[in-house]
Backbone as numpy.savetxt, mean C-alpha at the origin, in Angstrom:
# Nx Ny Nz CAx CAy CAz Cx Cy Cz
-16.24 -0.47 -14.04 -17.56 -0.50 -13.43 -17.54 0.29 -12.14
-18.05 1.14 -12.16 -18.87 1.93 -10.84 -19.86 1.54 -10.13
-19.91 1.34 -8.63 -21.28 1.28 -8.24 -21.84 2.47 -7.95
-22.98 2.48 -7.96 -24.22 3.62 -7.90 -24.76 3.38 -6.27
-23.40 3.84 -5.23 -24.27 3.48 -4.19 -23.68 4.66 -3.53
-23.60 5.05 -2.32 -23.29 6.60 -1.45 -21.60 5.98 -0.90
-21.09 6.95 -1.09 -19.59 7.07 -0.09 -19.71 6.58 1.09
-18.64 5.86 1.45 -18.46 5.53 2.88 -17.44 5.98 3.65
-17.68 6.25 4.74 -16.73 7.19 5.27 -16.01 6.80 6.50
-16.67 5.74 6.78 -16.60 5.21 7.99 -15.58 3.70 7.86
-15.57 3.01 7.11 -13.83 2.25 6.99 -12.99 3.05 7.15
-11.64 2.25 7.06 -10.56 2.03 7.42 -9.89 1.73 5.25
-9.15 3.39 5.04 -9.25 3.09 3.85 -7.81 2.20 3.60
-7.47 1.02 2.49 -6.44 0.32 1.95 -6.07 -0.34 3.30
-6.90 -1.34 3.75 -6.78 -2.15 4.28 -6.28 -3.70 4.18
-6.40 -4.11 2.60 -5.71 -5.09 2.17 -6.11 -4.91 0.87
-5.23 -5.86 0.06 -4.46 -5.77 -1.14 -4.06 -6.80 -1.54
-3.26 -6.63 -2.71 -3.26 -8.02 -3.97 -1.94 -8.24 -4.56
-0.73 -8.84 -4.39 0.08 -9.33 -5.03 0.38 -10.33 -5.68
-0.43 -10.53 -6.39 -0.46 -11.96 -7.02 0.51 -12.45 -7.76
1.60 -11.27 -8.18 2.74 -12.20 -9.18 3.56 -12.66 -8.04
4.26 -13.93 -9.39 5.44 -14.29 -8.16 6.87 -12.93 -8.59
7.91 -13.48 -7.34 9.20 -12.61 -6.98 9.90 -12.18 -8.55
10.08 -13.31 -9.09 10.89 -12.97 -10.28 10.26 -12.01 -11.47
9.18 -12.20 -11.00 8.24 -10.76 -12.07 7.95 -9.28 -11.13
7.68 -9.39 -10.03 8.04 -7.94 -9.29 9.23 -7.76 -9.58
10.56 -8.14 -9.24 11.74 -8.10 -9.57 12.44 -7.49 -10.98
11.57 -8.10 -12.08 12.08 -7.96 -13.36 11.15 -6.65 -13.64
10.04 -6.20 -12.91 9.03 -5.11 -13.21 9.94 -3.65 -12.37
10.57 -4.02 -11.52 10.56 -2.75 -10.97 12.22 -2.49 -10.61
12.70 -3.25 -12.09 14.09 -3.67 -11.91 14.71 -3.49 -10.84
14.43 -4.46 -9.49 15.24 -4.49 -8.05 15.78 -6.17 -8.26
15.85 -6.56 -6.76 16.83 -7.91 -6.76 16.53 -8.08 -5.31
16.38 -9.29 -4.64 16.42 -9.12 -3.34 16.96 -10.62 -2.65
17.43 -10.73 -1.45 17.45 -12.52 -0.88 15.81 -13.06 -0.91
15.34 -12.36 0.14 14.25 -12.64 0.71 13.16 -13.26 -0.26
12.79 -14.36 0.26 11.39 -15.06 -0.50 10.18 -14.23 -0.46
9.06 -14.35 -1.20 7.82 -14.41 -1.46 6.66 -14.82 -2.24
6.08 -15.31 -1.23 4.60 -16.33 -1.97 3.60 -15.30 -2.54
3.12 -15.40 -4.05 1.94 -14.71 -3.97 0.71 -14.59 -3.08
0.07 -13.78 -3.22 -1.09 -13.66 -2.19 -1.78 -12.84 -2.56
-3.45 -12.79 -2.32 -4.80 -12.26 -2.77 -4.87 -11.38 -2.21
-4.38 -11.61 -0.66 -5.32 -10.98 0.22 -4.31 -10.55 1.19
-3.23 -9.45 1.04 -2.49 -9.47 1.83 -2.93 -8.46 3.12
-2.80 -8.18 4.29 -3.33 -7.90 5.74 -2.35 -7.48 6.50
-3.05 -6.67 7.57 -2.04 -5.28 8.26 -0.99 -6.17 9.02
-0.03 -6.22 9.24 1.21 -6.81 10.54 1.67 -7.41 9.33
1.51 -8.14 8.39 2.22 -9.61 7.73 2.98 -9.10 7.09
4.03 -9.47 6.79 5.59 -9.05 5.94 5.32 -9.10 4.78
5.29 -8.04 4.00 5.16 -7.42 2.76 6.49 -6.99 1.28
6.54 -7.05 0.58 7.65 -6.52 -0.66 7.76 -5.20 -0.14
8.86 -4.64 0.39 8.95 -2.63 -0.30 10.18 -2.97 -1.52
10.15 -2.31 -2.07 11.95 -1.89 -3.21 12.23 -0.39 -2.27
13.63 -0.06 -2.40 14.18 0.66 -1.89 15.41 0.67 -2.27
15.47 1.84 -2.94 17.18 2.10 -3.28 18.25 2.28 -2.99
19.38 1.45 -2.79 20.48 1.31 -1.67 20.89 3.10 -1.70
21.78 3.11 -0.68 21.94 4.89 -0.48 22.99 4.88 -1.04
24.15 3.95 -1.24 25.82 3.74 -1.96 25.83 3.40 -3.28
24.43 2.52 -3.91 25.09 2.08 -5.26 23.48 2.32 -5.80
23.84 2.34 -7.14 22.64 2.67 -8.23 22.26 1.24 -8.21
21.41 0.90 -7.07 20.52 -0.23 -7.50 18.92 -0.33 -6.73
17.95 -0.70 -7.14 16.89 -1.05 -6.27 16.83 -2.31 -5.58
16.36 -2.63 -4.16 16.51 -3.80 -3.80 15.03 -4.09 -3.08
14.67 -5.09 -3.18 13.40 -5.66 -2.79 13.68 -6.57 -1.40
13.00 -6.26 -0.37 13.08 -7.21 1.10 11.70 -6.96 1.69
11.51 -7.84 2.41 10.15 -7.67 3.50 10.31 -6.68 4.76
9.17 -6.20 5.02 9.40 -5.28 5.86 7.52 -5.63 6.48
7.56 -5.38 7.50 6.41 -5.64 7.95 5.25 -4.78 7.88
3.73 -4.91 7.56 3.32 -3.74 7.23 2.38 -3.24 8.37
2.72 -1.89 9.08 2.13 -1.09 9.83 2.87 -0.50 10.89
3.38 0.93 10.51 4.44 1.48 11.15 4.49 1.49 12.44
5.85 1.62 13.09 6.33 1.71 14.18 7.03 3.06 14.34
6.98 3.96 15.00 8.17 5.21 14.83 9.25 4.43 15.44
10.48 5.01 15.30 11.53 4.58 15.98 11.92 4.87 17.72
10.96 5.83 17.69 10.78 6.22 18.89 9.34 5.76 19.85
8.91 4.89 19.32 7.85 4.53 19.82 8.00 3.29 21.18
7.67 3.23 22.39 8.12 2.77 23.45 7.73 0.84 23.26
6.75 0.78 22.52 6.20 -0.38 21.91 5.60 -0.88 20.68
4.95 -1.77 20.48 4.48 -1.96 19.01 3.17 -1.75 19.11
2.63 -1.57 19.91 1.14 -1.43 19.88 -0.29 -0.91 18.83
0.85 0.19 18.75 -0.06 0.98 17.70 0.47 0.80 15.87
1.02 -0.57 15.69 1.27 -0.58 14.69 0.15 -1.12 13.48
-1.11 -1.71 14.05 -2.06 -1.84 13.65 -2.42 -0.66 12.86
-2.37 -0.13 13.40 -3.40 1.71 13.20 -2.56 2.16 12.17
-0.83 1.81 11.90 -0.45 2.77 10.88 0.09 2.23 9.98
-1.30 1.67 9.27 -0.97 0.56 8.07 -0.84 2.31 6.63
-1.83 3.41 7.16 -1.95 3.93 6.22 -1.38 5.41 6.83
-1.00 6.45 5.71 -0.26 7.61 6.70 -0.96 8.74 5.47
-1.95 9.73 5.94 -2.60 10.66 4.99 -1.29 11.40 4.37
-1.37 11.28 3.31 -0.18 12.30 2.41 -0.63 13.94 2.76
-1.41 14.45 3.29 -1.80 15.97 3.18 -1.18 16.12 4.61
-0.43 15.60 5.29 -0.39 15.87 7.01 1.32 14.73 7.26
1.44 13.91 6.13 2.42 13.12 6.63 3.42 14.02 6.94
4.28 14.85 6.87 4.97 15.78 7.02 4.98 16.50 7.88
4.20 16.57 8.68 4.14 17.25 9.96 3.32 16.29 11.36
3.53 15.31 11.17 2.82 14.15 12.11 4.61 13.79 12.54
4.23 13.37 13.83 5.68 12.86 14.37 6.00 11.38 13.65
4.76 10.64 13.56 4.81 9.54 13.22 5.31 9.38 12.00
5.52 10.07 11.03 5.60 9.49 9.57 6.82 11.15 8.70
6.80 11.73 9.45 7.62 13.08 9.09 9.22 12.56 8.44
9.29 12.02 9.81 10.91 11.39 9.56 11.07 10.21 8.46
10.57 9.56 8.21 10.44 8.63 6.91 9.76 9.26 5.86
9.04 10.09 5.59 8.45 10.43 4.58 10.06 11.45 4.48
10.59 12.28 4.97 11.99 12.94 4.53 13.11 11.82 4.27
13.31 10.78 4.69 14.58 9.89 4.55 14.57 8.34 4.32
13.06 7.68 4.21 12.86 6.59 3.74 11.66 6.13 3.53
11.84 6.63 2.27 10.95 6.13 1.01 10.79 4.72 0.38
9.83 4.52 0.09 9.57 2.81 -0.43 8.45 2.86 -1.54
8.86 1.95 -2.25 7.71 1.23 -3.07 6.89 -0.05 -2.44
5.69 -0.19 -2.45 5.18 -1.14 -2.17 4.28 -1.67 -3.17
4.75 -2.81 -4.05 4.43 -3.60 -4.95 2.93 -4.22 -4.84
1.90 -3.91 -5.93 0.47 -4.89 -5.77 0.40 -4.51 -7.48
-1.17 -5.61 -7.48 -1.90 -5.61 -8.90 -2.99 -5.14 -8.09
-3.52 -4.92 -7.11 -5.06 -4.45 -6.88 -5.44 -4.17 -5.63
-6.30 -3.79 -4.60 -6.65 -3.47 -3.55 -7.98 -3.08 -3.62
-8.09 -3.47 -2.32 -9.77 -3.97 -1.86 -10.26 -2.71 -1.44
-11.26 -2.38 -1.04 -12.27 -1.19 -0.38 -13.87 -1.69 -0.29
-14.10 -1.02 0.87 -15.69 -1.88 1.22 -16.67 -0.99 1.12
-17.64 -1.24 0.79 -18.79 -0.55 0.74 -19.88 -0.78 1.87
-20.33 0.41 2.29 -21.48 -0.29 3.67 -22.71 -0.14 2.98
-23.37 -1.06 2.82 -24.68 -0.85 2.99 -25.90 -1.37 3.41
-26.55 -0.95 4.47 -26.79 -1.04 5.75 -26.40 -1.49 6.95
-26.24 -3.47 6.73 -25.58 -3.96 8.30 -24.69 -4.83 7.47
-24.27 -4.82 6.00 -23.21 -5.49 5.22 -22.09 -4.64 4.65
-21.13 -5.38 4.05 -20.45 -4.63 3.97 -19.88 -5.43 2.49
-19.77 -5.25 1.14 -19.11 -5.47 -0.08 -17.79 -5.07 -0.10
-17.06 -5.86 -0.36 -15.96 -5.65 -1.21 -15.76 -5.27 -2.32
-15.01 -4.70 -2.58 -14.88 -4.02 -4.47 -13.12 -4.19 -4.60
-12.67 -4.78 -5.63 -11.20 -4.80 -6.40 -10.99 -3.75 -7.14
-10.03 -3.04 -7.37 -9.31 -1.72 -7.66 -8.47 -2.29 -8.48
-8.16 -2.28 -9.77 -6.98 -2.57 -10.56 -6.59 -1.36 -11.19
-5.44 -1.27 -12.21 -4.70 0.06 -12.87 -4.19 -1.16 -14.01
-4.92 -0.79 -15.17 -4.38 -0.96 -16.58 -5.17 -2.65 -16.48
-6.16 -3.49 -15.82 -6.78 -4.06 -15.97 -5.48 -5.27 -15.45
-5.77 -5.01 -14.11 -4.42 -5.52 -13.53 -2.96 -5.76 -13.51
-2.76 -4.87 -14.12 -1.05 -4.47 -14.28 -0.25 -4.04 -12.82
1.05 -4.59 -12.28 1.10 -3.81 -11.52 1.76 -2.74 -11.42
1.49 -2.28 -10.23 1.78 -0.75 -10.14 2.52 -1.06 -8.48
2.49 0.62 -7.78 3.02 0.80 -6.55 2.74 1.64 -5.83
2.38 1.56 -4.53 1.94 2.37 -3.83 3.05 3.17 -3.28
3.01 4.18 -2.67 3.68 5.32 -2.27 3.84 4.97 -0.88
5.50 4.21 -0.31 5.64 4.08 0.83 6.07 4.54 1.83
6.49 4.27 3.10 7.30 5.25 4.00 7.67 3.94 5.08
9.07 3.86 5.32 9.44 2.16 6.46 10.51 3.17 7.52
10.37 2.41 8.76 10.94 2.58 9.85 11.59 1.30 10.39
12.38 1.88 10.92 13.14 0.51 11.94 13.05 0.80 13.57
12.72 0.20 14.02 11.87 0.08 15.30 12.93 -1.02 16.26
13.48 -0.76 17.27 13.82 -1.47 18.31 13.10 -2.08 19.35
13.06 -3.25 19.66 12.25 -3.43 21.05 13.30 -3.03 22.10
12.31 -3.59 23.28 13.82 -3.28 25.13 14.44 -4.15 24.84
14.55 -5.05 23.98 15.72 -6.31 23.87 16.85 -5.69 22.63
16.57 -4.26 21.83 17.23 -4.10 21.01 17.27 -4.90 19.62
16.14 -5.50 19.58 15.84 -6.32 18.54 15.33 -5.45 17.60
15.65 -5.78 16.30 15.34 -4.50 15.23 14.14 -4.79 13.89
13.23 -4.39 14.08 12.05 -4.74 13.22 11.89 -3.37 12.07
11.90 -3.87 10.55 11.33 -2.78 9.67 9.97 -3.09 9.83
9.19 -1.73 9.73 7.54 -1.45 9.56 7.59 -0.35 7.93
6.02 -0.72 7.50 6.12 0.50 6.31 4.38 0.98 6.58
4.18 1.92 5.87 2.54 2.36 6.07 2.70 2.69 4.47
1.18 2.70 3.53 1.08 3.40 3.06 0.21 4.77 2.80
0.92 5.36 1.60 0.51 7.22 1.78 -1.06 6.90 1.40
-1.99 7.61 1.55 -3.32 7.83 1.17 -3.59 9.38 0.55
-4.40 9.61 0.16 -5.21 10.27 -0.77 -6.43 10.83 -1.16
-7.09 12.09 -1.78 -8.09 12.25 -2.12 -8.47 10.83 -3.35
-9.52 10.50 -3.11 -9.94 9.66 -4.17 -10.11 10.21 -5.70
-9.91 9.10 -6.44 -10.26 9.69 -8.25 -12.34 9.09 -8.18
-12.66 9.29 -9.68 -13.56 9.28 -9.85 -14.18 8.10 -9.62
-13.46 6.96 -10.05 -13.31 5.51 -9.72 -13.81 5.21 -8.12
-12.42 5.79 -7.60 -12.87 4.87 -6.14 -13.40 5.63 -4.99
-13.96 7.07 -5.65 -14.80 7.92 -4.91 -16.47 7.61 -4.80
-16.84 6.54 -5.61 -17.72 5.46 -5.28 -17.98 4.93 -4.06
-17.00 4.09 -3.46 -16.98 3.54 -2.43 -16.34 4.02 -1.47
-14.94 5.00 -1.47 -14.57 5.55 -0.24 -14.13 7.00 -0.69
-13.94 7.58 0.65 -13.78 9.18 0.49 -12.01 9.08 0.19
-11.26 8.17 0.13 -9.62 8.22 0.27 -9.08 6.92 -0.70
-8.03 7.26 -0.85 -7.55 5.75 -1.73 -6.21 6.17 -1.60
-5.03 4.78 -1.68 -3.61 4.57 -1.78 -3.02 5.29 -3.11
-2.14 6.19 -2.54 -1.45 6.83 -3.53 -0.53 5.81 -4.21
-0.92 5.61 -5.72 -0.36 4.66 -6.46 0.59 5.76 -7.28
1.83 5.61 -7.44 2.45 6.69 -7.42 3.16 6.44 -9.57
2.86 7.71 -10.15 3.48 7.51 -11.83 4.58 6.56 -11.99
4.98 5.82 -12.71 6.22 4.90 -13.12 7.20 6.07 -12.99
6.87 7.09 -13.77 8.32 8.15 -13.84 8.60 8.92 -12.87
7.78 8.96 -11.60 8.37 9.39 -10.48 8.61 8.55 -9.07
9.43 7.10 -9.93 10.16 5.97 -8.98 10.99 6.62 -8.43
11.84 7.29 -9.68 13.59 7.35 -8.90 13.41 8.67 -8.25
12.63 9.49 -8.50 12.55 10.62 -7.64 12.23 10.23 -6.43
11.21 9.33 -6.48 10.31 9.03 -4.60 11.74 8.25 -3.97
12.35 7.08 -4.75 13.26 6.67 -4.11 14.26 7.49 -4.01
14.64 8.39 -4.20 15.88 8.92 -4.37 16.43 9.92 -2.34
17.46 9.00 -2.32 17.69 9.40 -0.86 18.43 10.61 -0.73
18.83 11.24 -1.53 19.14 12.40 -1.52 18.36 13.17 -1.75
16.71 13.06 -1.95 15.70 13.97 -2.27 15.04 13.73 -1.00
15.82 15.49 -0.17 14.97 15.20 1.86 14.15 16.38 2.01
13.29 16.77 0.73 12.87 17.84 0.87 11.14 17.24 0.92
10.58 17.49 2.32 9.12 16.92 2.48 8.02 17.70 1.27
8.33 18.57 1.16 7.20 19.28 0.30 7.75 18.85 -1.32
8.71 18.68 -1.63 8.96 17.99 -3.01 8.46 16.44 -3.04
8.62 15.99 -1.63 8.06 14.40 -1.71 6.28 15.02 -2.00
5.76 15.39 -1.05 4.43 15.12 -1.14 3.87 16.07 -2.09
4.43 16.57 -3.16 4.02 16.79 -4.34 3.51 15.73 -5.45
4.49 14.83 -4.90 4.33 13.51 -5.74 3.29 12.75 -5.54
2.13 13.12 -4.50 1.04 12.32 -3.65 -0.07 12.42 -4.42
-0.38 12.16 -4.81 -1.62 12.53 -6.36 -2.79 11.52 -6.31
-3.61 11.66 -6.08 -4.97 10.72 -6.94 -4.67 10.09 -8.11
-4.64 9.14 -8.32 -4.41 8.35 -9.68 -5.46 8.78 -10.94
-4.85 8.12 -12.19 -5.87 8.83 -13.09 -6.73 7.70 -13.13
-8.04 8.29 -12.97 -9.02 7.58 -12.86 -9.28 7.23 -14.15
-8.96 7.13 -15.52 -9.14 6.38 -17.02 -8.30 5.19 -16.95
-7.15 4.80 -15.75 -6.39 4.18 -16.04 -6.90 2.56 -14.75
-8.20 3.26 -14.04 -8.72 2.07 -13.10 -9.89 1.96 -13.35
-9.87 0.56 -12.72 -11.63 0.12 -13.05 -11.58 -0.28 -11.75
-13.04 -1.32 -11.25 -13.25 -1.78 -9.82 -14.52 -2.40 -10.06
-14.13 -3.76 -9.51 -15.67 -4.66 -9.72 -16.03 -5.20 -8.29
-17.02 -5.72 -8.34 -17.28 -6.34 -6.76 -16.65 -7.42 -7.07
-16.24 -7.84 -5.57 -15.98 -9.59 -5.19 -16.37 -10.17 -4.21
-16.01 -11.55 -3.96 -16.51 -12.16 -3.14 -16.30 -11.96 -1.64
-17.13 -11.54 -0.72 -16.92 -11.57 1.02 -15.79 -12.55 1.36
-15.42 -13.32 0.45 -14.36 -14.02 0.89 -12.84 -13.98 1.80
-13.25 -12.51 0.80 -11.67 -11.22 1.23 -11.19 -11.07 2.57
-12.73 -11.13 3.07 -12.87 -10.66 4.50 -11.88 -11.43 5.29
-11.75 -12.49 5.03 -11.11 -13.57 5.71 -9.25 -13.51 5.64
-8.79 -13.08 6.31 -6.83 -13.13 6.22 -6.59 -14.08 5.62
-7.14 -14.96 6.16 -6.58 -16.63 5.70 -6.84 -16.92 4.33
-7.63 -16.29 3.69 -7.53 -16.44 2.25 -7.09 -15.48 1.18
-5.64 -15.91 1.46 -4.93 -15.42 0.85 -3.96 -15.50 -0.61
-3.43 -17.48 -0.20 -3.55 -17.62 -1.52 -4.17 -18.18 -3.12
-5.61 -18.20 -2.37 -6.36 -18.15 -3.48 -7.38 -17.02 -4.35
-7.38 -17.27 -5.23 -7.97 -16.11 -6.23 -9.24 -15.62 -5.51
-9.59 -14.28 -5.01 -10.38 -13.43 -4.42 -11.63 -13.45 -5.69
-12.63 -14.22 -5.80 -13.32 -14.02 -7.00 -14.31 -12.92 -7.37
-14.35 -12.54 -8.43 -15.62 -11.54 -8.68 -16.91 -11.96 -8.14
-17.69 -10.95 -7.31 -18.56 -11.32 -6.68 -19.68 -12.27 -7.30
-19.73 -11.99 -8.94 -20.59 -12.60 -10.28 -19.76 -13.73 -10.45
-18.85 -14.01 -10.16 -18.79 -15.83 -10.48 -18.82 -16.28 -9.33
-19.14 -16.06 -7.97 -19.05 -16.67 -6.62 -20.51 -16.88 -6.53
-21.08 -16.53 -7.26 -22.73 -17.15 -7.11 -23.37 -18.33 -7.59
C-alpha cells in the first residue's frame, strides 16, 4: 500500500525501527553468536543499545553484540552530537570525517523486520511501517566506532547508511535505510575489503517489489512503547 500524499522532506529519515524477533532467531538468521542479551522491541530509538553482527577480523565467524545507536567519531572531544548521527548519507559517507574511517574499516549489520517514516500533513504527522518480504528480516547497512570519554572509558556507537528512496518509500520520504542484498553480507562485512568506493557501491535503494508500507498507530511516537506491537493505524480505531 502506497499513500497518495506529497513527499516530505523535512524529517529526520530512519529514525526508529522494529526488531521484533527474539536473539536466537537473529542469531540463527544471520548465522552469528553473541554473549550479550536482547529483548524484542517495536520501537527501537536513537542512543539505546542496538544488535550490529560483525565479523571477527581472526576467525571465519559472525558475532552479534550491542553497540549503541548514534555515532561518535573516535576523535570526537564529546558525545554530544551523537544524537544527530543515528543516520550517515551513503553518497558522501566517504569523504565526511565523521563516517569515512568506519565506512573503510568497520562495517556492521544492523538487524530489523521494519522501520517507521512519517508523513506531514499539515500540523500532524502519520507514521507508516516499511517491511521487506511482508516482514521478513533483513539488514541495514552499518558503520560502528569506538569512542573514548576523558575517563578513557570506551563506548561502541553505529549510524545507519541512507539512500535514494525506491518507489515504495518515495511516498513518504525523499531517503530511506540502505537495506543491504543477503549476498552482499560477507562482502560488506569483510575486513579486508578497505576500499570506500567498492563499499559504497553496495549502497543501493532496495527493490521496491520486495516492500510494502501501511500506516500505524501515533503510538510509535512514544520511545516507551517499545515492547508492544506498534498497530496498524486500521485496527487502532
Amino acid at each position: 500500500m502506497q499513500p497518495s500524499c506529497p513527499i516530505c522532506h523535512n524529517l529526520s529519515v530512519c529514525g526508529r525501527y522494529r526488531l521484533s524477533r527474539r536473539k536466537q532467531l537473529v542469531e540463527e538468521y544471520f548465522d552469528s553468536a553473541g554473549e550479550e542479551d536482547w529483548t524484542p522491541r517495536y520501537n527501537v530509538a536513537p542512543t539505546q543499545p542496538v544488535p550490529v553482527i560483525r565479523q571477527n577480523p581472526k576467525e571465519p565467524r559472525r558475532e552479534l553484540s550491542l553497540v549503541r545507536w548514534g555515532l561518535i567519531p573516535w576523535w570526537a572531544k564529546d558525545s554530544s552530537g551523537a544524537a544527530s548521527m543515528i543516520n550517515a548519507r551513503s553518497e558522501t559517507a566517504a569523504t565526511k570525517p565523521a563516517f569515512c574511517d568506519a565506512l573503510k574499516l568497520r562495517r556492521c549489520l544492523i538487524p530489523a523486520d521494519g522501520f517507521y517514516e512519517w508523513l506531514r500533513a499539515g500540523k500532524t504527522k502519520q507514521p507508516y511501517c516499511f517491511e521487506v518480504n511482508e516482514g521478513q528480516l533483513f539488514a541495514f547497512a552499518g558503520i560502528w566506532e569506538t569512542w573514548k570519554d576523558p575517563n578513557r572509558n570506551a563506548m561502541q556507537t553505529c549510524s545507519i547508511l541512507t539512500t535514494t528512496p525506491s518507489a515504495v518509500t518515495s511516498a513518504v520520504h525523499d531517503r530511506m535505510p540502505v537495506i543491504l542484498d543477503p549476498d552482499c553480507y560477507d562482502l560488506w562485512l569483510d575486513p579486508g575489503m578497505k576500499n570506500p568506493d567498492a563499499a559504497s557501491d553496495l549502497l543501493k535503494p532496495s527493490n521496491a517489489l520486495l516492500m510494502r508500507c501501511y500506516p500505524v498507530s501515533a503510538r510509535v511516537n512514544h520511545v516507551a512503547k517499545r515492547r508492544r506491537r506498534v498497530l496498524d493505524a486500521r485496527e487502532a480505531r
